[in-house]
Structures are given as structure tokens and as C-alpha cells.
């Protein structure tokens, strides 16, 4: 880890918030919708996820009980726009089965569970990794956990705020240690990182000369 980072995390946030304003991110009307969306958004854009969620909502199937009772093949057809639909249907079934087994099928019980317990249960679900689990915890359950993704790694390593090979949990802990424990802040900060990564800190041909984070590390 680079030296003298303690105040840089909030400095990055302030710089991005001044440039972009509030993002009001994660689209979703209910905790279940956001939970399902966290699985569907794996390896695809949110626009495709919205189409898949729309299929489920329009058919009246966006409930824990309906999704559990539905045949996996039928679920896969509803979520086809999200891509990798057979794999994602299986992962959704696994996730919802955990809600059934651990929380009596009541999503409210899961949402009220402790961060540690709910995270442990999520990570035991086949097909749910740290990023998906933390997205569910932050956006659906409003727990104070920072979501790390490829955009976060890219932006912070290019500005030499972290080493390029920093792992998920180490980078996450840096955010948790250097920011107030506030899920609203975590939500907003993550959305701002995604915004600057897509517009300026691109994987290929980054627009460094125009980036609002120029010299933020100085």
C-alpha cells in the first residue's frame, strides 16, 4: 500500500462528487429487485438487467416464493436478456434457496440480520462471490460494506493510491478504514468511481489529461 493515503479517499470522493454530483445509484424499486439485479448484472450492462427484471415484473413473478416455485428453465427464459441466462437462473435459485433455508423464505429476516451473518450466508451460495454478496448487502440490505470491482482497482491503482495487485479484501478494508461507516456514502462513492472509470479511466486509451482526478494524490 502506498504511503499517506488516509485523507486521500475522502479527497477522491469530494473531487468526484464536485464534478459529477449525486448519482442516486442503484436502480431498483425493492430489496428483492436489487438482490436479483446483483446476480443478473454479472458480465452484462444494467440496461440488459432492466429488460430481464421487466420480464419478471410484468409476469408477476418477482417474489421469493414465485421465483422458488418456478422451473429453472422457465426462469432462464425470463432473464434471457441478461446473458448467461442458464447459469444465472441456477445462481438465482441457489440464492433464493438460501433465503428459504436460513430465513424461512422471508426476505425481511435476511435484511435485518447482522452484516457478518448475512455476508457469511451469501458467500456460501454457489455462484455468489464477494462482489455480488457485497452489492446485495449494500444496495438491498443497506449495510455499511464497500463494493470493490474492476473499476475501483483501475482508478485507484492508476493514481497510485493502491498497488496494482491489491486483492479484493485488502482494498475493501482500505475504504472501510478511511471512510465514515455510512452505506449512503459507500453507495454514492462506488457510483462515482464507476462514472469516472467509464468516462475517463478507460481500460484502453484513458483520458488522463481531462480526468477530474488529475494530481489528486499530490
mmCIF file with all atom_site columns, C-alpha atoms in Angstrom:
data_model
loop_
_atom_site.group_PDB
_atom_site.id
_atom_site.type_symbol
_atom_site.label_atom_id
_atom_site.label_alt_id
_atom_site.label_comp_id
_atom_site.label_asym_id
_atom_site.label_entity_id
_atom_site.label_seq_id
_atom_site.pdbx_PDB_ins_code
_atom_site.Cartn_x
_atom_site.Cartn_y
_atom_site.Cartn_z
_atom_site.occupancy
_atom_site.B_iso_or_equiv
_atom_site.pdbx_formal_charge
_atom_site.auth_seq_id
_atom_site.auth_comp_id
_atom_site.auth_asym_id
_atom_site.auth_atom_id
_atom_site.pdbx_PDB_model_num
ATOM 1   C CA . UNK A 1 1   ? 0.000   0.000   0.000   1.00 0.00 ? 1   UNK A CA 1
ATOM 2   C CA . UNK A 1 2   ? 1.239   3.480   -0.809  1.00 0.00 ? 2   UNK A CA 1
ATOM 3   C CA . UNK A 1 3   ? 2.068   5.944   1.935   1.00 0.00 ? 3   UNK A CA 1
ATOM 4   C CA . UNK A 1 4   ? -0.089  8.837   3.215   1.00 0.00 ? 4   UNK A CA 1
ATOM 5   C CA . UNK A 1 5   ? -3.415  7.584   1.919   1.00 0.00 ? 5   UNK A CA 1
ATOM 6   C CA . UNK A 1 6   ? -5.545  8.324   4.975   1.00 0.00 ? 6   UNK A CA 1
ATOM 7   C CA . UNK A 1 7   ? -7.141  11.531  3.683   1.00 0.00 ? 7   UNK A CA 1
ATOM 8   C CA . UNK A 1 8   ? -6.996  10.670  0.004   1.00 0.00 ? 8   UNK A CA 1
ATOM 9   C CA . UNK A 1 9   ? -10.105 8.528   -0.063  1.00 0.00 ? 9   UNK A CA 1
ATOM 10  C CA . UNK A 1 10  ? -12.327 11.401  1.009   1.00 0.00 ? 10  UNK A CA 1
ATOM 11  C CA . UNK A 1 11  ? -10.384 13.729  -1.270  1.00 0.00 ? 11  UNK A CA 1
ATOM 12  C CA . UNK A 1 12  ? -11.153 11.458  -4.218  1.00 0.00 ? 12  UNK A CA 1
ATOM 13  C CA . UNK A 1 13  ? -14.812 11.353  -3.192  1.00 0.00 ? 13  UNK A CA 1
ATOM 14  C CA . UNK A 1 14  ? -15.045 15.139  -2.875  1.00 0.00 ? 14  UNK A CA 1
ATOM 15  C CA . UNK A 1 15  ? -13.364 15.661  -6.233  1.00 0.00 ? 15  UNK A CA 1
ATOM 16  C CA . UNK A 1 16  ? -15.701 13.224  -7.999  1.00 0.00 ? 16  UNK A CA 1
ATOM 17  C CA . UNK A 1 17  ? -18.816 14.472  -6.242  1.00 0.00 ? 17  UNK A CA 1
ATOM 18  C CA . UNK A 1 18  ? -17.974 18.058  -7.187  1.00 0.00 ? 18  UNK A CA 1
ATOM 19  C CA . UNK A 1 19  ? -17.537 17.016  -10.815 1.00 0.00 ? 19  UNK A CA 1
ATOM 20  C CA . UNK A 1 20  ? -20.478 14.620  -11.256 1.00 0.00 ? 20  UNK A CA 1
ATOM 21  C CA . UNK A 1 21  ? -22.914 15.463  -8.480  1.00 0.00 ? 21  UNK A CA 1
ATOM 22  C CA . UNK A 1 22  ? -25.044 12.865  -6.717  1.00 0.00 ? 22  UNK A CA 1
ATOM 23  C CA . UNK A 1 23  ? -25.604 9.701   -8.729  1.00 0.00 ? 23  UNK A CA 1
ATOM 24  C CA . UNK A 1 24  ? -28.632 8.249   -6.918  1.00 0.00 ? 24  UNK A CA 1
ATOM 25  C CA . UNK A 1 25  ? -27.435 4.788   -7.864  1.00 0.00 ? 25  UNK A CA 1
ATOM 26  C CA . UNK A 1 26  ? -28.598 1.501   -7.803  1.00 0.00 ? 26  UNK A CA 1
ATOM 27  C CA . UNK A 1 27  ? -31.732 1.220   -9.893  1.00 0.00 ? 27  UNK A CA 1
ATOM 28  C CA . UNK A 1 28  ? -34.350 -0.942  -8.258  1.00 0.00 ? 28  UNK A CA 1
ATOM 29  C CA . UNK A 1 29  ? -37.716 -0.463  -6.605  1.00 0.00 ? 29  UNK A CA 1
ATOM 30  C CA . UNK A 1 30  ? -37.474 -3.157  -3.911  1.00 0.00 ? 30  UNK A CA 1
ATOM 31  C CA . UNK A 1 31  ? -34.747 -5.036  -1.995  1.00 0.00 ? 31  UNK A CA 1
ATOM 32  C CA . UNK A 1 32  ? -35.636 -8.232  -3.874  1.00 0.00 ? 32  UNK A CA 1
ATOM 33  C CA . UNK A 1 33  ? -35.307 -6.462  -7.208  1.00 0.00 ? 33  UNK A CA 1
ATOM 34  C CA . UNK A 1 34  ? -31.879 -5.183  -6.206  1.00 0.00 ? 34  UNK A CA 1
ATOM 35  C CA . UNK A 1 35  ? -30.854 -8.620  -4.957  1.00 0.00 ? 35  UNK A CA 1
ATOM 36  C CA . UNK A 1 36  ? -31.897 -10.302 -8.198  1.00 0.00 ? 36  UNK A CA 1
ATOM 37  C CA . UNK A 1 37  ? -30.261 -7.483  -10.142 1.00 0.00 ? 37  UNK A CA 1
ATOM 38  C CA . UNK A 1 38  ? -26.956 -8.042  -8.351  1.00 0.00 ? 38  UNK A CA 1
ATOM 39  C CA . UNK A 1 39  ? -26.846 -11.566 -9.782  1.00 0.00 ? 39  UNK A CA 1
ATOM 40  C CA . UNK A 1 40  ? -28.114 -10.627 -13.234 1.00 0.00 ? 40  UNK A CA 1
ATOM 41  C CA . UNK A 1 41  ? -25.611 -7.789  -13.678 1.00 0.00 ? 41  UNK A CA 1
ATOM 42  C CA . UNK A 1 42  ? -22.672 -10.200 -13.671 1.00 0.00 ? 42  UNK A CA 1
ATOM 43  C CA . UNK A 1 43  ? -20.873 -9.763  -17.020 1.00 0.00 ? 43  UNK A CA 1
ATOM 44  C CA . UNK A 1 44  ? -23.505 -7.524  -18.597 1.00 0.00 ? 44  UNK A CA 1
ATOM 45  C CA . UNK A 1 45  ? -24.816 -3.954  -18.629 1.00 0.00 ? 45  UNK A CA 1
ATOM 46  C CA . UNK A 1 46  ? -27.572 -2.696  -16.363 1.00 0.00 ? 46  UNK A CA 1
ATOM 47  C CA . UNK A 1 47  ? -29.706 -1.980  -19.425 1.00 0.00 ? 47  UNK A CA 1
ATOM 48  C CA . UNK A 1 48  ? -29.885 -5.707  -20.133 1.00 0.00 ? 48  UNK A CA 1
ATOM 49  C CA . UNK A 1 49  ? -30.648 -6.397  -16.481 1.00 0.00 ? 49  UNK A CA 1
ATOM 50  C CA . UNK A 1 50  ? -33.578 -3.976  -16.588 1.00 0.00 ? 50  UNK A CA 1
ATOM 51  C CA . UNK A 1 51  ? -35.066 -5.901  -19.506 1.00 0.00 ? 51  UNK A CA 1
ATOM 52  C CA . UNK A 1 52  ? -34.792 -9.167  -17.599 1.00 0.00 ? 52  UNK A CA 1
ATOM 53  C CA . UNK A 1 53  ? -36.264 -7.654  -14.438 1.00 0.00 ? 53  UNK A CA 1
ATOM 54  C CA . UNK A 1 54  ? -39.050 -6.146  -16.520 1.00 0.00 ? 54  UNK A CA 1
ATOM 55  C CA . UNK A 1 55  ? -39.932 -9.592  -17.843 1.00 0.00 ? 55  UNK A CA 1
ATOM 56  C CA . UNK A 1 56  ? -40.244 -10.947 -14.304 1.00 0.00 ? 56  UNK A CA 1
ATOM 57  C CA . UNK A 1 57  ? -42.226 -7.959  -13.032 1.00 0.00 ? 57  UNK A CA 1
ATOM 58  C CA . UNK A 1 58  ? -44.613 -7.877  -15.967 1.00 0.00 ? 58  UNK A CA 1
ATOM 59  C CA . UNK A 1 59  ? -45.346 -11.561 -15.459 1.00 0.00 ? 59  UNK A CA 1
ATOM 60  C CA . UNK A 1 60  ? -45.941 -11.018 -11.736 1.00 0.00 ? 60  UNK A CA 1
ATOM 61  C CA . UNK A 1 61  ? -43.138 -13.356 -10.700 1.00 0.00 ? 61  UNK A CA 1
ATOM 62  C CA . UNK A 1 62  ? -40.846 -11.027 -8.770  1.00 0.00 ? 62  UNK A CA 1
ATOM 63  C CA . UNK A 1 63  ? -41.323 -12.553 -5.326  1.00 0.00 ? 63  UNK A CA 1
ATOM 64  C CA . UNK A 1 64  ? -39.245 -15.046 -3.366  1.00 0.00 ? 64  UNK A CA 1
ATOM 65  C CA . UNK A 1 65  ? -41.972 -17.694 -3.397  1.00 0.00 ? 65  UNK A CA 1
ATOM 66  C CA . UNK A 1 66  ? -42.771 -17.354 -7.110  1.00 0.00 ? 66  UNK A CA 1
ATOM 67  C CA . UNK A 1 67  ? -39.126 -17.467 -8.136  1.00 0.00 ? 67  UNK A CA 1
ATOM 68  C CA . UNK A 1 68  ? -38.502 -20.518 -5.969  1.00 0.00 ? 68  UNK A CA 1
ATOM 69  C CA . UNK A 1 69  ? -41.514 -22.370 -7.342  1.00 0.00 ? 69  UNK A CA 1
ATOM 70  C CA . UNK A 1 70  ? -40.708 -21.547 -10.961 1.00 0.00 ? 70  UNK A CA 1
ATOM 71  C CA . UNK A 1 71  ? -38.912 -24.148 -13.042 1.00 0.00 ? 71  UNK A CA 1
ATOM 72  C CA . UNK A 1 72  ? -35.300 -23.194 -13.641 1.00 0.00 ? 72  UNK A CA 1
ATOM 73  C CA . UNK A 1 73  ? -35.754 -23.433 -17.413 1.00 0.00 ? 73  UNK A CA 1
ATOM 74  C CA . UNK A 1 74  ? -38.683 -21.008 -17.278 1.00 0.00 ? 74  UNK A CA 1
ATOM 75  C CA . UNK A 1 75  ? -36.715 -18.598 -15.108 1.00 0.00 ? 75  UNK A CA 1
ATOM 76  C CA . UNK A 1 76  ? -33.857 -18.736 -17.604 1.00 0.00 ? 76  UNK A CA 1
ATOM 77  C CA . UNK A 1 77  ? -36.206 -17.655 -20.392 1.00 0.00 ? 77  UNK A CA 1
ATOM 78  C CA . UNK A 1 78  ? -37.451 -14.662 -18.415 1.00 0.00 ? 78  UNK A CA 1
ATOM 79  C CA . UNK A 1 79  ? -33.912 -13.477 -17.707 1.00 0.00 ? 79  UNK A CA 1
ATOM 80  C CA . UNK A 1 80  ? -32.537 -14.259 -21.174 1.00 0.00 ? 80  UNK A CA 1
ATOM 81  C CA . UNK A 1 81  ? -31.775 -10.550 -21.942 1.00 0.00 ? 81  UNK A CA 1
ATOM 82  C CA . UNK A 1 82  ? -29.159 -10.516 -19.161 1.00 0.00 ? 82  UNK A CA 1
ATOM 83  C CA . UNK A 1 83  ? -26.980 -13.091 -20.928 1.00 0.00 ? 83  UNK A CA 1
ATOM 84  C CA . UNK A 1 84  ? -25.567 -16.332 -19.466 1.00 0.00 ? 84  UNK A CA 1
ATOM 85  C CA . UNK A 1 85  ? -29.189 -16.905 -18.517 1.00 0.00 ? 85  UNK A CA 1
ATOM 86  C CA . UNK A 1 86  ? -28.934 -20.615 -17.704 1.00 0.00 ? 86  UNK A CA 1
ATOM 87  C CA . UNK A 1 87  ? -26.038 -20.023 -15.314 1.00 0.00 ? 87  UNK A CA 1
ATOM 88  C CA . UNK A 1 88  ? -27.734 -17.009 -13.741 1.00 0.00 ? 88  UNK A CA 1
ATOM 89  C CA . UNK A 1 89  ? -31.021 -18.864 -13.329 1.00 0.00 ? 89  UNK A CA 1
ATOM 90  C CA . UNK A 1 90  ? -29.176 -21.562 -11.394 1.00 0.00 ? 90  UNK A CA 1
ATOM 91  C CA . UNK A 1 91  ? -27.411 -18.951 -9.258  1.00 0.00 ? 91  UNK A CA 1
ATOM 92  C CA . UNK A 1 92  ? -30.681 -17.177 -8.513  1.00 0.00 ? 92  UNK A CA 1
ATOM 93  C CA . UNK A 1 93  ? -32.240 -20.466 -7.472  1.00 0.00 ? 93  UNK A CA 1
ATOM 94  C CA . UNK A 1 94  ? -29.286 -21.121 -5.167  1.00 0.00 ? 94  UNK A CA 1
ATOM 95  C CA . UNK A 1 95  ? -29.583 -17.654 -3.652  1.00 0.00 ? 95  UNK A CA 1
ATOM 96  C CA . UNK A 1 96  ? -33.315 -17.886 -3.082  1.00 0.00 ? 96  UNK A CA 1
ATOM 97  C CA . UNK A 1 97  ? -32.977 -21.367 -1.630  1.00 0.00 ? 97  UNK A CA 1
ATOM 98  C CA . UNK A 1 98  ? -30.604 -19.914 0.952   1.00 0.00 ? 98  UNK A CA 1
ATOM 99  C CA . UNK A 1 99  ? -33.245 -17.313 1.842   1.00 0.00 ? 99  UNK A CA 1
ATOM 100 C CA . UNK A 1 100 ? -35.740 -20.150 2.214   1.00 0.00 ? 100 UNK A CA 1
ATOM 101 C CA . UNK A 1 101 ? -33.451 -22.370 4.292   1.00 0.00 ? 101 UNK A CA 1
ATOM 102 C CA . UNK A 1 102 ? -31.827 -19.761 6.523   1.00 0.00 ? 102 UNK A CA 1
ATOM 103 C CA . UNK A 1 103 ? -34.582 -17.158 6.796   1.00 0.00 ? 103 UNK A CA 1
ATOM 104 C CA . UNK A 1 104 ? -37.812 -19.149 6.381   1.00 0.00 ? 104 UNK A CA 1
ATOM 105 C CA . UNK A 1 105 ? -38.259 -17.621 2.940   1.00 0.00 ? 105 UNK A CA 1
ATOM 106 C CA . UNK A 1 106 ? -38.705 -14.175 4.488   1.00 0.00 ? 106 UNK A CA 1
ATOM 107 C CA . UNK A 1 107 ? -36.513 -11.571 2.838   1.00 0.00 ? 107 UNK A CA 1
ATOM 108 C CA . UNK A 1 108 ? -37.145 -9.162  5.726   1.00 0.00 ? 108 UNK A CA 1
ATOM 109 C CA . UNK A 1 109 ? -35.402 -11.594 8.104   1.00 0.00 ? 109 UNK A CA 1
ATOM 110 C CA . UNK A 1 110 ? -32.350 -11.582 5.864   1.00 0.00 ? 110 UNK A CA 1
ATOM 111 C CA . UNK A 1 111 ? -32.361 -7.790  5.590   1.00 0.00 ? 111 UNK A CA 1
ATOM 112 C CA . UNK A 1 112 ? -32.466 -7.440  9.394   1.00 0.00 ? 112 UNK A CA 1
ATOM 113 C CA . UNK A 1 113 ? -29.707 -9.978  10.026  1.00 0.00 ? 113 UNK A CA 1
ATOM 114 C CA . UNK A 1 114 ? -26.242 -8.814  11.082  1.00 0.00 ? 114 UNK A CA 1
ATOM 115 C CA . UNK A 1 115 ? -23.731 -7.868  8.404   1.00 0.00 ? 115 UNK A CA 1
ATOM 116 C CA . UNK A 1 116 ? -21.393 -10.668 9.434   1.00 0.00 ? 116 UNK A CA 1
ATOM 117 C CA . UNK A 1 117 ? -24.045 -13.395 9.461   1.00 0.00 ? 117 UNK A CA 1
ATOM 118 C CA . UNK A 1 118 ? -25.774 -12.347 6.242   1.00 0.00 ? 118 UNK A CA 1
ATOM 119 C CA . UNK A 1 119 ? -22.447 -11.999 4.410   1.00 0.00 ? 119 UNK A CA 1
ATOM 120 C CA . UNK A 1 120 ? -21.338 -15.425 5.575   1.00 0.00 ? 120 UNK A CA 1
ATOM 121 C CA . UNK A 1 121 ? -24.589 -16.953 4.324   1.00 0.00 ? 121 UNK A CA 1
ATOM 122 C CA . UNK A 1 122 ? -24.315 -15.182 0.969   1.00 0.00 ? 122 UNK A CA 1
ATOM 123 C CA . UNK A 1 123 ? -20.747 -16.345 0.372   1.00 0.00 ? 123 UNK A CA 1
ATOM 124 C CA . UNK A 1 124 ? -21.810 -19.947 0.936   1.00 0.00 ? 124 UNK A CA 1
ATOM 125 C CA . UNK A 1 125 ? -24.172 -19.700 -2.046  1.00 0.00 ? 125 UNK A CA 1
ATOM 126 C CA . UNK A 1 126 ? -22.670 -21.277 -5.151  1.00 0.00 ? 126 UNK A CA 1
ATOM 127 C CA . UNK A 1 127 ? -22.200 -18.589 -7.791  1.00 0.00 ? 127 UNK A CA 1
ATOM 128 C CA . UNK A 1 128 ? -22.198 -15.656 -5.359  1.00 0.00 ? 128 UNK A CA 1
ATOM 129 C CA . UNK A 1 129 ? -18.727 -14.163 -4.916  1.00 0.00 ? 129 UNK A CA 1
ATOM 130 C CA . UNK A 1 130 ? -17.561 -11.261 -2.757  1.00 0.00 ? 130 UNK A CA 1
ATOM 131 C CA . UNK A 1 131 ? -18.584 -8.513  -5.204  1.00 0.00 ? 131 UNK A CA 1
ATOM 132 C CA . UNK A 1 132 ? -22.108 -9.872  -5.715  1.00 0.00 ? 132 UNK A CA 1
ATOM 133 C CA . UNK A 1 133 ? -22.539 -10.547 -1.995  1.00 0.00 ? 133 UNK A CA 1
ATOM 134 C CA . UNK A 1 134 ? -21.412 -7.054  -1.058  1.00 0.00 ? 134 UNK A CA 1
ATOM 135 C CA . UNK A 1 135 ? -23.625 -5.468  -3.723  1.00 0.00 ? 135 UNK A CA 1
ATOM 136 C CA . UNK A 1 136 ? -26.612 -7.265  -2.190  1.00 0.00 ? 136 UNK A CA 1
ATOM 137 C CA . UNK A 1 137 ? -25.609 -6.174  1.306   1.00 0.00 ? 137 UNK A CA 1
ATOM 138 C CA . UNK A 1 138 ? -25.021 -2.538  0.366   1.00 0.00 ? 138 UNK A CA 1
ATOM 139 C CA . UNK A 1 139 ? -27.861 -1.900  -2.061  1.00 0.00 ? 139 UNK A CA 1
ATOM 140 C CA . UNK A 1 140 ? -30.602 -4.280  -0.940  1.00 0.00 ? 140 UNK A CA 1
ATOM 141 C CA . UNK A 1 141 ? -29.873 -4.519  2.798   1.00 0.00 ? 141 UNK A CA 1
ATOM 142 C CA . UNK A 1 142 ? -28.289 -1.058  3.184   1.00 0.00 ? 142 UNK A CA 1
ATOM 143 C CA . UNK A 1 143 ? -25.378 -2.471  5.181   1.00 0.00 ? 143 UNK A CA 1
ATOM 144 C CA . UNK A 1 144 ? -22.135 -0.454  5.503   1.00 0.00 ? 144 UNK A CA 1
ATOM 145 C CA . UNK A 1 145 ? -19.898 -2.539  3.246   1.00 0.00 ? 145 UNK A CA 1
ATOM 146 C CA . UNK A 1 146 ? -17.928 -1.100  0.327   1.00 0.00 ? 146 UNK A CA 1
ATOM 147 C CA . UNK A 1 147 ? -18.244 -2.875  -3.034  1.00 0.00 ? 147 UNK A CA 1
ATOM 148 C CA . UNK A 1 148 ? -14.977 -3.416  -4.899  1.00 0.00 ? 148 UNK A CA 1
ATOM 149 C CA . UNK A 1 149 ? -14.943 -4.028  -8.645  1.00 0.00 ? 149 UNK A CA 1
ATOM 150 C CA . UNK A 1 150 ? -12.571 -3.749  -11.606 1.00 0.00 ? 150 UNK A CA 1
ATOM 151 C CA . UNK A 1 151 ? -13.328 -0.029  -11.920 1.00 0.00 ? 151 UNK A CA 1
ATOM 152 C CA . UNK A 1 152 ? -12.225 0.570   -8.328  1.00 0.00 ? 152 UNK A CA 1
ATOM 153 C CA . UNK A 1 153 ? -8.981  -1.332  -8.841  1.00 0.00 ? 153 UNK A CA 1
ATOM 154 C CA . UNK A 1 154 ? -8.257  0.504   -12.080 1.00 0.00 ? 154 UNK A CA 1
ATOM 155 C CA . UNK A 1 155 ? -8.897  4.040   -10.833 1.00 0.00 ? 155 UNK A CA 1
ATOM 156 C CA . UNK A 1 156 ? -7.075  3.683   -7.531  1.00 0.00 ? 156 UNK A CA 1
ATOM 157 C CA . UNK A 1 157 ? -4.074  1.794   -8.890  1.00 0.00 ? 157 UNK A CA 1
ATOM 158 C CA . UNK A 1 158 ? -3.574  4.196   -11.814 1.00 0.00 ? 158 UNK A CA 1
ATOM 159 C CA . UNK A 1 159 ? -3.483  7.082   -9.376  1.00 0.00 ? 159 UNK A CA 1
ATOM 160 C CA . UNK A 1 160 ? -1.004  5.117   -7.271  1.00 0.00 ? 160 UNK A CA 1
ATOM 161 C CA . UNK A 1 161 ? -3.331  5.066   -4.286  1.00 0.00 ? 161 UNK A CA 1
ATOM 162 C CA . UNK A 1 162 ? -3.029  1.271   -4.070  1.00 0.00 ? 162 UNK A CA 1
ATOM 163 C CA . UNK A 1 163 ? -0.752  -1.340  -5.562  1.00 0.00 ? 163 UNK A CA 1
ATOM 164 C CA . UNK A 1 164 ? -1.980  -2.823  -8.835  1.00 0.00 ? 164 UNK A CA 1
ATOM 165 C CA . UNK A 1 165 ? -2.134  -6.351  -7.405  1.00 0.00 ? 165 UNK A CA 1
ATOM 166 C CA . UNK A 1 166 ? -4.080  -5.415  -4.251  1.00 0.00 ? 166 UNK A CA 1
ATOM 167 C CA . UNK A 1 167 ? -6.674  -8.115  -3.579  1.00 0.00 ? 167 UNK A CA 1
ATOM 168 C CA . UNK A 1 168 ? -10.398 -7.575  -3.053  1.00 0.00 ? 168 UNK A CA 1
ATOM 169 C CA . UNK A 1 169 ? -10.481 -7.748  0.724   1.00 0.00 ? 169 UNK A CA 1
ATOM 170 C CA . UNK A 1 170 ? -7.353  -5.638  1.280   1.00 0.00 ? 170 UNK A CA 1
ATOM 171 C CA . UNK A 1 171 ? -8.658  -2.849  -0.947  1.00 0.00 ? 171 UNK A CA 1
ATOM 172 C CA . UNK A 1 172 ? -12.092 -3.078  0.634   1.00 0.00 ? 172 UNK A CA 1
ATOM 173 C CA . UNK A 1 173 ? -10.560 -2.743  4.091   1.00 0.00 ? 173 UNK A CA 1
ATOM 174 C CA . UNK A 1 174 ? -8.729  0.412   2.990   1.00 0.00 ? 174 UNK A CA 1
ATOM 175 C CA . UNK A 1 175 ? -12.057 2.004   2.076   1.00 0.00 ? 175 UNK A CA 1
ATOM 176 C CA . UNK A 1 176 ? -13.681 0.829   5.296   1.00 0.00 ? 176 UNK A CA 1
ATOM 177 C CA . UNK A 1 177 ? -10.785 2.148   7.402   1.00 0.00 ? 177 UNK A CA 1
ATOM 178 C CA . UNK A 1 178 ? -10.631 5.550   5.720   1.00 0.00 ? 178 UNK A CA 1
ATOM 179 C CA . UNK A 1 179 ? -14.301 6.429   5.277   1.00 0.00 ? 179 UNK A CA 1
ATOM 180 C CA . UNK A 1 180 ? -17.167 7.056   7.699   1.00 0.00 ? 180 UNK A CA 1
ATOM 181 C CA . UNK A 1 181 ? -19.292 3.933   8.177   1.00 0.00 ? 181 UNK A CA 1
ATOM 182 C CA . UNK A 1 182 ? -22.163 5.164   6.031   1.00 0.00 ? 182 UNK A CA 1
ATOM 183 C CA . UNK A 1 183 ? -23.938 2.979   3.434   1.00 0.00 ? 183 UNK A CA 1
ATOM 184 C CA . UNK A 1 184 ? -25.259 6.064   1.627   1.00 0.00 ? 184 UNK A CA 1
ATOM 185 C CA . UNK A 1 185 ? -21.701 7.369   1.232   1.00 0.00 ? 185 UNK A CA 1
ATOM 186 C CA . UNK A 1 186 ? -20.458 3.936   0.118   1.00 0.00 ? 186 UNK A CA 1
ATOM 187 C CA . UNK A 1 187 ? -23.244 3.712   -2.454  1.00 0.00 ? 187 UNK A CA 1
ATOM 188 C CA . UNK A 1 188 ? -22.545 7.179   -3.820  1.00 0.00 ? 188 UNK A CA 1
ATOM 189 C CA . UNK A 1 189 ? -18.762 6.760   -3.846  1.00 0.00 ? 189 UNK A CA 1
ATOM 190 C CA . UNK A 1 190 ? -18.931 3.478   -5.738  1.00 0.00 ? 190 UNK A CA 1
ATOM 191 C CA . UNK A 1 191 ? -21.251 5.017   -8.334  1.00 0.00 ? 191 UNK A CA 1
ATOM 192 C CA . UNK A 1 192 ? -18.872 7.953   -8.786  1.00 0.00 ? 192 UNK A CA 1
ATOM 193 C CA . UNK A 1 193 ? -15.917 5.611   -9.278  1.00 0.00 ? 193 UNK A CA 1
ATOM 194 C CA . UNK A 1 194 ? -17.848 3.747   -11.972 1.00 0.00 ? 194 UNK A CA 1
ATOM 195 C CA . UNK A 1 195 ? -18.702 7.061   -13.653 1.00 0.00 ? 195 UNK A CA 1
ATOM 196 C CA . UNK A 1 196 ? -15.107 8.316   -13.816 1.00 0.00 ? 196 UNK A CA 1
ATOM 197 C CA . UNK A 1 197 ? -13.826 4.913   -14.907 1.00 0.00 ? 197 UNK A CA 1
ATOM 198 C CA . UNK A 1 198 ? -16.260 4.741   -17.809 1.00 0.00 ? 198 UNK A CA 1
ATOM 199 C CA . UNK A 1 199 ? -15.719 8.322   -18.966 1.00 0.00 ? 199 UNK A CA 1
ATOM 200 C CA . UNK A 1 200 ? -12.026 8.899   -18.302 1.00 0.00 ? 200 UNK A CA 1
ATOM 201 C CA . UNK A 1 201 ? -10.193 5.955   -16.723 1.00 0.00 ? 201 UNK A CA 1
ATOM 202 C CA . UNK A 1 202 ? -10.972 3.543   -19.537 1.00 0.00 ? 202 UNK A CA 1
ATOM 203 C CA . UNK A 1 203 ? -9.237  0.196   -19.823 1.00 0.00 ? 203 UNK A CA 1
ATOM 204 C CA . UNK A 1 204 ? -7.774  1.228   -23.181 1.00 0.00 ? 204 UNK A CA 1
ATOM 205 C CA . UNK A 1 205 ? -6.912  4.796   -24.188 1.00 0.00 ? 205 UNK A CA 1
ATOM 206 C CA . UNK A 1 206 ? -7.657  6.519   -20.858 1.00 0.00 ? 206 UNK A CA 1
ATOM 207 C CA . UNK A 1 207 ? -8.328  10.268  -21.000 1.00 0.00 ? 207 UNK A CA 1
ATOM 208 C CA . UNK A 1 208 ? -5.884  11.195  -18.247 1.00 0.00 ? 208 UNK A CA 1
ATOM 209 C CA . UNK A 1 209 ? -5.366  14.811  -19.334 1.00 0.00 ? 209 UNK A CA 1
ATOM 210 C CA . UNK A 1 210 ? -9.066  15.629  -18.826 1.00 0.00 ? 210 UNK A CA 1
ATOM 211 C CA . UNK A 1 211 ? -9.689  13.482  -15.741 1.00 0.00 ? 211 UNK A CA 1
ATOM 212 C CA . UNK A 1 212 ? -11.189 15.247  -12.693 1.00 0.00 ? 212 UNK A CA 1
ATOM 213 C CA . UNK A 1 213 ? -8.808  13.216  -10.511 1.00 0.00 ? 213 UNK A CA 1
ATOM 214 C CA . UNK A 1 214 ? -5.669  14.723  -12.005 1.00 0.00 ? 214 UNK A CA 1
ATOM 215 C CA . UNK A 1 215 ? -2.975  15.054  -9.321  1.00 0.00 ? 215 UNK A CA 1
ATOM 216 C CA . UNK A 1 216 ? -5.415  14.071  -6.563  1.00 0.00 ? 216 UNK A CA 1
ATOM 217 C CA . UNK A 1 217 ? -2.635  12.013  -4.976  1.00 0.00 ? 217 UNK A CA 1
ATOM 218 C CA . UNK A 1 218 ? -0.312  15.015  -4.589  1.00 0.00 ? 218 UNK A CA 1
#
